[in-house]
């Protein structure tokens, strides 16, 4: 039996490249398979949901959803751990991974589909994977269909004319914080990547491949750009740092982005869903850093928030962790409802 793990994904999917980067770091034998017409039948044998990435183990077990995939592979391949030994740092890494998956996706998705030049770039690359090589007329026609479809979906991440500036300012502010934090260290928590790196990187990497996001990163965040490139093939370059060494430059990300934006948004999303099925398609609004942000509720995120709260509950000694979470505005969202 082959020992290869199969990753069905797409180069334009932040969650797919996140899983691929993790497998590269862990030196997990794997094969990268683009989910297209040629691989669709095999993909459908193992996928319970029409989502990528899908990882199929050597025992033909299918695993979906990037965070559970990383958690399963971490257990199977514990060498070169991606969890800091310090419980407080480990949980903050997990919190930042969730922030990357959920709030960082707003950055990526908005930037990719808000402007014509980005639409043409991403739409063209997606279309190229859907038509025969050399069929330029078919690619252009498919590109138009892809752009129309994806522009119609931007509301699912809260992207609109009203929220565009908020999302773009959040992205640029996060780049500025990360660029300072990454001075003198290759990864977010020191000398090796952790869950936070993979979660944030997938979104920022995808933004970098698009014209607007790539220009903003290249112009304003040279250390982030180095990290983006490094995370394509990450490797251990040293130990994790202690939280006391990281706090001065990483707490601003927790306070200005996670605590001020992501946490109140996630609580508002949870409250909107709790109102019942009849309200599931209605937009909810929440004040984030003094401005209103509106979008439709996200059912999936409510489930991932529950998983994050479970990980928080598992931290044995919460005194120091709670002090950080309270100081940065993150604590209320992590308390079980």
Coordinates of C-alpha atoms in Angstrom, one line a residue, residues 96 174 176-183 185 187-188 241 243-256:
X96 CA -4.7 33.4 15.4
X174 CA -2.4 43.7 9.9
X176 CA 2.1 46.8 9.3
X177 CA 1.9 44.9 12.6
X178 CA 3.2 41.7 11.2
X179 CA 6.0 43.4 9.4
X180 CA 7.3 44.9 12.7
X181 CA 6.8 41.6 14.5
X182 CA 8.7 39.5 11.9
X183 CA 11.9 41.6 12.3
X185 CA 12.4 36.1 13.4
X187 CA 8.0 32.8 11.8
X188 CA 5.3 34.3 14.0
X241 CA 10.1 31.8 21.5
X243 CA 5.4 34.4 25.0
X244 CA 7.2 37.0 27.0
X245 CA 9.6 37.5 24.0
X246 CA 6.7 37.7 21.5
X247 CA 4.2 39.8 23.4
X248 CA 5.4 43.3 22.7
X249 CA 5.0 43.0 18.9
X250 CA 2.3 40.3 18.7
X251 CA -0.2 41.6 21.2
X252 CA -1.0 44.6 18.9
X253 CA -2.4 42.1 16.4
X254 CA -4.5 40.5 19.1
X255 CA -5.8 43.9 20.3
X256 CA -6.3 45.8 17.0

